[in-house]
mmCIF file of C-alpha atoms in Angstrom:
data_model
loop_
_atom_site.group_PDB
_atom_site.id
_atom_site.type_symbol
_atom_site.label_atom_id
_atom_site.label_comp_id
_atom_site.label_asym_id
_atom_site.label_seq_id
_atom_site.Cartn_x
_atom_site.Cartn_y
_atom_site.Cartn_z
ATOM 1 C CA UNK A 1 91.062 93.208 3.089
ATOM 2 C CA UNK A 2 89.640 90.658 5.852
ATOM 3 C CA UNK A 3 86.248 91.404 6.723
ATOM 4 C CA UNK A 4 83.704 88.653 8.757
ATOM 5 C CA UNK A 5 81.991 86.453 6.139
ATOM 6 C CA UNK A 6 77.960 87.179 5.551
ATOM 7 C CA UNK A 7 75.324 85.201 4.585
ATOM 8 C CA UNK A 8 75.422 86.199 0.483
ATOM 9 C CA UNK A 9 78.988 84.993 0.819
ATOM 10 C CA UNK A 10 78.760 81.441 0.737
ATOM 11 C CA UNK A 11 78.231 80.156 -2.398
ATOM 12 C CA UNK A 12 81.438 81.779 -3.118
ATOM 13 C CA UNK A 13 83.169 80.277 -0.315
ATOM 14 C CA UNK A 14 82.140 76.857 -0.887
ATOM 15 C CA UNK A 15 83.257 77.296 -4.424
ATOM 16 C CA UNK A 16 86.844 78.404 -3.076
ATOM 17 C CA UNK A 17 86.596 74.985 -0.317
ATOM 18 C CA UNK A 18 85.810 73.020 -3.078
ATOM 19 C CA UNK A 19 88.936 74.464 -5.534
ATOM 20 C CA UNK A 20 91.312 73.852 -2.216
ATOM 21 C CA UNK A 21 89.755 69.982 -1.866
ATOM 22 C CA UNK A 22 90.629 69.085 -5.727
ATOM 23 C CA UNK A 23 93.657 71.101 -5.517
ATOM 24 C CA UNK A 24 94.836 69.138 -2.316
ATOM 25 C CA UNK A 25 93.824 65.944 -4.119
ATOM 26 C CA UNK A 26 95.945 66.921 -7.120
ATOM 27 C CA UNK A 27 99.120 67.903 -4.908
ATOM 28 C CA UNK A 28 99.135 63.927 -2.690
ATOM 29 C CA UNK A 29 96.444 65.257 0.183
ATOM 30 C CA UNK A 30 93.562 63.422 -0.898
ATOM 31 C CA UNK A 31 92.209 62.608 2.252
ATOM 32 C CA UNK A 32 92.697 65.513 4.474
ATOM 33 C CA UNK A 33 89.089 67.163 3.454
ATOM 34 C CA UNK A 34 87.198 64.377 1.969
ATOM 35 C CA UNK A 35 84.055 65.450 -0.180
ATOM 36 C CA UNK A 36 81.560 68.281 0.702
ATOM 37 C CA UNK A 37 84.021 68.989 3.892
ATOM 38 C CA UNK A 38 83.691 71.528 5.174
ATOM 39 C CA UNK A 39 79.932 71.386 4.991
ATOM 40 C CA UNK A 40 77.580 74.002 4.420
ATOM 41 C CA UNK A 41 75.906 73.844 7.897
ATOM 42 C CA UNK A 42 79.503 73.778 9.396
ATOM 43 C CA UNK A 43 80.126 76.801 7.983
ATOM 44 C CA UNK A 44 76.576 78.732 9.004
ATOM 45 C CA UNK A 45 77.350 77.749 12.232
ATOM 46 C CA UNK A 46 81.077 79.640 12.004
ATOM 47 C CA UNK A 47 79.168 82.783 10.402
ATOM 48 C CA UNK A 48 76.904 82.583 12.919
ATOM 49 C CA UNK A 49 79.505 83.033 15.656
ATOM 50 C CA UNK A 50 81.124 85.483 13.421
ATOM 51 C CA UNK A 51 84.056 82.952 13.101
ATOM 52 C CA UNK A 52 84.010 82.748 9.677
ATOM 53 C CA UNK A 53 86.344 85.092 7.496
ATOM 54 C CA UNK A 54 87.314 86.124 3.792
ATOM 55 C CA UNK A 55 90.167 87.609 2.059
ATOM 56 C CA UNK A 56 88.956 89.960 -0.210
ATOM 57 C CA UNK A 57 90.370 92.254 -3.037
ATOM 58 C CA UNK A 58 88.010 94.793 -4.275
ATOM 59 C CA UNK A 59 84.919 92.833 -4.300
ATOM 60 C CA UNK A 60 85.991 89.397 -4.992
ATOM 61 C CA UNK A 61 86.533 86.883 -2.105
ATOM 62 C CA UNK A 62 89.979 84.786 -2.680
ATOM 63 C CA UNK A 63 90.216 83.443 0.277
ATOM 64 C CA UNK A 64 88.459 81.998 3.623
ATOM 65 C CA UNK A 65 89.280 80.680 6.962
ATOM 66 C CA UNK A 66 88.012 80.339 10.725
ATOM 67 C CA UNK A 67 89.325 82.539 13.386
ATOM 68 C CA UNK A 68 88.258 82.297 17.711
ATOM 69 C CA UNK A 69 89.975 83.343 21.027
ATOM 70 C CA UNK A 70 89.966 80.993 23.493
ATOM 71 C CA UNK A 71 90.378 77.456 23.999
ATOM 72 C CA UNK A 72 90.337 74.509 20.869
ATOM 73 C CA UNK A 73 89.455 71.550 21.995
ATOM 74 C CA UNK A 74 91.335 69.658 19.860
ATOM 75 C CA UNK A 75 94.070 71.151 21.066
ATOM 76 C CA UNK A 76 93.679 70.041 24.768
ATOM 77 C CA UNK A 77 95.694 66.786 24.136
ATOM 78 C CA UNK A 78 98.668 67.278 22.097
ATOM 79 C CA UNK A 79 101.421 64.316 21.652
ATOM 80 C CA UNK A 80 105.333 63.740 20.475
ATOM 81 C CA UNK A 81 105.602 67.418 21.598
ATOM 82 C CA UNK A 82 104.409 70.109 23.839
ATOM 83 C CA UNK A 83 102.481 73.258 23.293
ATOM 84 C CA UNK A 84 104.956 76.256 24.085
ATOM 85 C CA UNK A 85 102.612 77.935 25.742
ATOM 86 C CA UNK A 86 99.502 77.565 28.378
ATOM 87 C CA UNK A 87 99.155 81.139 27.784
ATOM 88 C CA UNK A 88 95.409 82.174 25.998
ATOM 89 C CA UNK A 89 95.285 81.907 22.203
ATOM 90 C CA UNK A 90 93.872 82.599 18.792
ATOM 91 C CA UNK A 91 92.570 79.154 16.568
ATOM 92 C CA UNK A 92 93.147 79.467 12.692
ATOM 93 C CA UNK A 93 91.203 76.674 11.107
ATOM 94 C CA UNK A 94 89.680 76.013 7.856
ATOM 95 C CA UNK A 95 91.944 77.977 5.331
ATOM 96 C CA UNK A 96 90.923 78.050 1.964
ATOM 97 C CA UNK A 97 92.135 79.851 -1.420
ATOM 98 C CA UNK A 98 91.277 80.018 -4.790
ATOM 99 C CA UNK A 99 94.590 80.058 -6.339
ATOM 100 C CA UNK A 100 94.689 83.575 -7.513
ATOM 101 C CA UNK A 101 96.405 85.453 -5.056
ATOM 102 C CA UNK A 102 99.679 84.790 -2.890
ATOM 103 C CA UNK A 103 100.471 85.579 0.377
ATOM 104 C CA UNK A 104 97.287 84.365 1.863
ATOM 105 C CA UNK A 105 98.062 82.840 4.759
ATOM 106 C CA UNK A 106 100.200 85.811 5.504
ATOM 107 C CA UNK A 107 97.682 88.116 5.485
ATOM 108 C CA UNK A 108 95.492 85.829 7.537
ATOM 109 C CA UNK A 109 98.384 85.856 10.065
ATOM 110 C CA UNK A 110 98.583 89.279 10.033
ATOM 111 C CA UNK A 111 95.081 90.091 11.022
ATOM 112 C CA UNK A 112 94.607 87.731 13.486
ATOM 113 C CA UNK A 113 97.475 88.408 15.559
ATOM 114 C CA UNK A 114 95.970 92.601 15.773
ATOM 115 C CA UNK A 115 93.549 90.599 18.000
ATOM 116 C CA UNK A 116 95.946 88.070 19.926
ATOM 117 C CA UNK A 117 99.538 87.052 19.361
ATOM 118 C CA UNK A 118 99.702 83.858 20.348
ATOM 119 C CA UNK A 119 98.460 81.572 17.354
ATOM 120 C CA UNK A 120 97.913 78.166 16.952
ATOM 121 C CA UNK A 121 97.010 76.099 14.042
ATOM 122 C CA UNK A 122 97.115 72.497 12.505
ATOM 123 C CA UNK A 123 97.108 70.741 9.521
ATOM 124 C CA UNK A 124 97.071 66.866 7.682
ATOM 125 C CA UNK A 125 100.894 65.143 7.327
ATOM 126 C CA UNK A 126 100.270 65.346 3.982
ATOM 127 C CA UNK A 127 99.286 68.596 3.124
ATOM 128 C CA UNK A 128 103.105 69.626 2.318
ATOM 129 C CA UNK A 129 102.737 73.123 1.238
ATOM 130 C CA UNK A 130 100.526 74.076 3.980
ATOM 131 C CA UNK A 131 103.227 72.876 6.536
ATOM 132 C CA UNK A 132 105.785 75.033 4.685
ATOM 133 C CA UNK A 133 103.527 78.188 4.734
ATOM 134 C CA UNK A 134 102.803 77.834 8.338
ATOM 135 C CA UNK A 135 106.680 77.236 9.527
ATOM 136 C CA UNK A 136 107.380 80.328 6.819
ATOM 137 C CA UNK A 137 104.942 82.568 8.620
ATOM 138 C CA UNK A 138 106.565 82.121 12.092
ATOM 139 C CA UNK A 139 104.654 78.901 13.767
ATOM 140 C CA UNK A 140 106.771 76.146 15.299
ATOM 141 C CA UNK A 141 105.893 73.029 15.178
ATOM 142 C CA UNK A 142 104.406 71.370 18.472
ATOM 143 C CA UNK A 143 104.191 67.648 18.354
ATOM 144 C CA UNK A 144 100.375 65.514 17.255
ATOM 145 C CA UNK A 145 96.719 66.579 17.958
ATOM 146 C CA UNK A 146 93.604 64.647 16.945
ATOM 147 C CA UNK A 147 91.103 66.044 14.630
ATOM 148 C CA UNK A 148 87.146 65.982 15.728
ATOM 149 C CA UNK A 149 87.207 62.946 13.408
ATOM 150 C CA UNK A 150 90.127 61.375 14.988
ATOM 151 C CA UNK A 151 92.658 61.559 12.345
ATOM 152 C CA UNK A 152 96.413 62.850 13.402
ATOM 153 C CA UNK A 153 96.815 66.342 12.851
ATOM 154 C CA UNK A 154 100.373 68.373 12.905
ATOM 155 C CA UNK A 155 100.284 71.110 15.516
ATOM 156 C CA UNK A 156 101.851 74.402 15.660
ATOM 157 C CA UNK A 157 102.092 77.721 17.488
ATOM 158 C CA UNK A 158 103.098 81.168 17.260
ATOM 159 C CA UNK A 159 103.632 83.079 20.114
#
Protein backbone atom coordinates (compact mmCIF):
# COMPACT_ATOMS: atom_id res chain seq x y z
CA UNK A 1 0.00 0.00 0.00
CA UNK A 2 1.10 3.80 -0.71
CA UNK A 3 -0.44 6.08 1.59
CA UNK A 4 0.94 10.07 2.19
CA UNK A 5 3.65 10.00 4.89
CA UNK A 6 2.56 11.59 8.55
CA UNK A 7 4.32 13.16 11.05
CA UNK A 8 4.92 9.75 13.46
CA UNK A 9 6.47 8.42 10.28
CA UNK A 10 9.72 9.87 10.17
CA UNK A 11 11.96 8.40 12.30
CA UNK A 12 11.24 5.42 10.29
CA UNK A 13 11.87 7.05 7.12
CA UNK A 14 15.05 8.55 7.96
CA UNK A 15 16.12 5.18 9.16
CA UNK A 16 15.17 3.68 5.59
CA UNK A 17 17.26 7.14 3.85
CA UNK A 18 19.95 6.35 5.91
CA UNK A 19 20.02 2.23 4.96
CA UNK A 20 19.73 3.52 1.05
CA UNK A 21 22.91 6.16 1.73
CA UNK A 22 25.28 3.21 3.19
CA UNK A 23 23.84 0.86 0.82
CA UNK A 24 24.65 3.26 -2.19
CA UNK A 25 28.08 3.77 -0.62
CA UNK A 26 28.62 0.01 -0.49
CA UNK A 27 27.40 -0.58 -4.24
CA UNK A 28 30.24 2.56 -5.93
CA UNK A 29 27.54 5.66 -5.31
CA UNK A 30 29.17 7.24 -2.53
CA UNK A 31 28.54 10.60 -3.36
CA UNK A 32 25.14 10.81 -4.77
CA UNK A 33 23.43 11.49 -1.11
CA UNK A 34 26.24 12.57 1.02
CA UNK A 35 25.55 12.39 4.91
CA UNK A 36 22.24 13.35 6.68
CA UNK A 37 20.80 13.99 2.90
CA UNK A 38 17.95 14.12 2.66
CA UNK A 39 17.56 16.18 5.78
CA UNK A 40 15.00 16.10 8.26
CA UNK A 41 13.61 19.63 7.57
CA UNK A 42 13.68 18.69 3.79
CA UNK A 43 11.53 16.14 4.40
CA UNK A 44 8.82 18.16 6.85
CA UNK A 45 8.66 20.43 4.25
CA UNK A 46 7.60 17.41 1.55
CA UNK A 47 5.00 16.12 4.33
CA UNK A 48 3.91 19.31 4.67
CA UNK A 49 2.90 19.64 1.01
CA UNK A 50 1.73 16.14 1.25
CA UNK A 51 4.63 15.22 -1.17
CA UNK A 52 6.06 12.85 0.84
CA UNK A 53 5.08 9.03 0.46
CA UNK A 54 5.65 5.39 1.94
CA UNK A 55 5.37 1.94 0.79
CA UNK A 56 3.86 0.07 3.31
CA UNK A 57 3.01 -3.67 4.04
CA UNK A 58 0.77 -4.21 6.91
CA UNK A 59 2.09 -1.70 9.23
CA UNK A 60 5.66 -1.48 8.44
CA UNK A 61 6.99 1.27 6.08
CA UNK A 62 9.67 -0.30 3.44
CA UNK A 63 9.85 2.23 1.39
CA UNK A 64 9.67 6.22 0.72
CA UNK A 65 9.78 8.68 -2.02
CA UNK A 66 8.52 12.26 -3.23
CA UNK A 67 5.73 12.58 -5.63
CA UNK A 68 4.20 16.42 -7.31
CA UNK A 69 2.29 17.44 -10.53
CA UNK A 70 3.54 20.14 -12.19
CA UNK A 71 6.66 21.64 -13.16
CA UNK A 72 10.50 20.54 -11.58
CA UNK A 73 12.66 23.01 -11.81
CA UNK A 74 15.48 21.12 -12.26
CA UNK A 75 14.10 19.86 -15.02
CA UNK A 76 13.69 23.19 -16.97
CA UNK A 77 17.23 22.85 -18.54
CA UNK A 78 17.99 19.48 -19.70
CA UNK A 79 21.30 18.74 -21.95
CA UNK A 80 22.88 15.88 -24.47
CA UNK A 81 19.14 15.11 -24.99
CA UNK A 82 15.66 16.37 -25.08
CA UNK A 83 12.67 15.86 -22.90
CA UNK A 84 10.02 13.86 -25.08
CA UNK A 85 7.50 15.74 -23.99
CA UNK A 86 6.39 19.57 -23.06
CA UNK A 87 3.27 17.95 -22.09
CA UNK A 88 2.39 18.39 -17.93
CA UNK A 89 4.01 15.82 -15.64
CA UNK A 90 4.40 13.88 -12.44
CA UNK A 91 8.17 14.35 -10.42
CA UNK A 92 9.40 11.09 -8.60
CA UNK A 93 12.24 12.14 -6.37
CA UNK A 94 13.80 10.91 -3.31
CA UNK A 95 13.28 7.03 -3.47
CA UNK A 96 14.29 5.14 -0.68
CA UNK A 97 14.07 1.30 0.49
CA UNK A 98 15.02 -0.72 3.17
CA UNK A 99 16.07 -3.74 1.40
CA UNK A 100 13.29 -6.01 2.34
CA UNK A 101 10.94 -5.94 -0.29
CA UNK A 102 11.27 -5.98 -4.26
CA UNK A 103 9.47 -4.37 -6.73
CA UNK A 104 9.54 -1.01 -5.15
CA UNK A 105 9.99 1.24 -7.61
CA UNK A 106 7.33 -0.59 -9.48
CA UNK A 107 4.83 -0.06 -7.22
CA UNK A 108 5.83 3.56 -6.87
CA UNK A 109 5.33 3.73 -10.68
CA UNK A 110 2.24 2.26 -10.49
CA UNK A 111 0.58 4.66 -8.17
CA UNK A 112 1.76 7.63 -9.45
CA UNK A 113 0.83 7.24 -12.91
CA UNK A 114 -3.33 6.62 -11.42
CA UNK A 115 -2.69 10.39 -10.96
CA UNK A 116 -0.70 11.40 -14.26
CA UNK A 117 1.00 9.34 -16.92
CA UNK A 118 3.60 11.20 -17.93
CA UNK A 119 6.59 10.63 -15.40
CA UNK A 120 9.78 11.97 -15.05
CA UNK A 121 12.60 11.18 -12.82
CA UNK A 122 16.48 11.40 -12.35
CA UNK A 123 19.19 9.92 -10.77
CA UNK A 124 23.41 10.11 -10.04
CA UNK A 125 25.72 8.34 -13.08
CA UNK A 126 26.66 6.20 -10.61
CA UNK A 127 23.84 4.88 -9.00
CA UNK A 128 23.80 1.72 -11.51
CA UNK A 129 20.93 -0.21 -10.25
CA UNK A 130 18.70 2.67 -9.98
CA UNK A 131 19.29 3.44 -13.76
CA UNK A 132 18.39 -0.19 -14.54
CA UNK A 133 15.13 -0.09 -12.44
CA UNK A 134 14.01 3.07 -14.00
CA UNK A 135 14.73 1.95 -17.88
CA UNK A 136 13.00 -1.61 -16.56
CA UNK A 137 9.91 0.22 -15.44
CA UNK A 138 9.30 1.98 -18.81
CA UNK A 139 11.33 5.53 -18.56
CA UNK A 140 13.63 6.50 -21.42
CA UNK A 141 16.39 8.12 -20.94
CA UNK A 142 16.47 12.00 -21.82
CA UNK A 143 19.89 13.48 -21.94
CA UNK A 144 21.66 15.69 -18.42
CA UNK A 145 19.85 17.87 -15.78
CA UNK A 146 21.50 19.66 -12.86
CA UNK A 147 20.68 18.87 -9.36
CA UNK A 148 19.71 21.94 -6.82
CA UNK A 149 23.35 21.40 -5.80
CA UNK A 150 24.67 21.49 -9.23
CA UNK A 151 25.87 18.06 -9.71
CA UNK A 152 24.89 16.19 -13.23
CA UNK A 153 21.95 14.21 -12.90
CA UNK A 154 20.63 11.43 -15.61
CA UNK A 155 17.15 12.31 -16.80
CA UNK A 156 14.32 10.24 -17.83
CA UNK A 157 10.65 10.14 -18.78
CA UNK A 158 7.73 8.07 -19.12
CA UNK A 159 5.01 9.09 -21.04
Amino acid sequence: MIRNAKTNDLIRILEIYRYARQFMSEHNNPTQWPDHYPPKELLEEYLGKQQLYVVTEGECIHGVFTFFIGEDDTYKVISAGSWLSDAPYGTIHLVASDGETHGLLNKIVTYCQQHISHLRMDTHENNHIMQHLITKNGFQRCGIISAHDGTPRIAYEKL
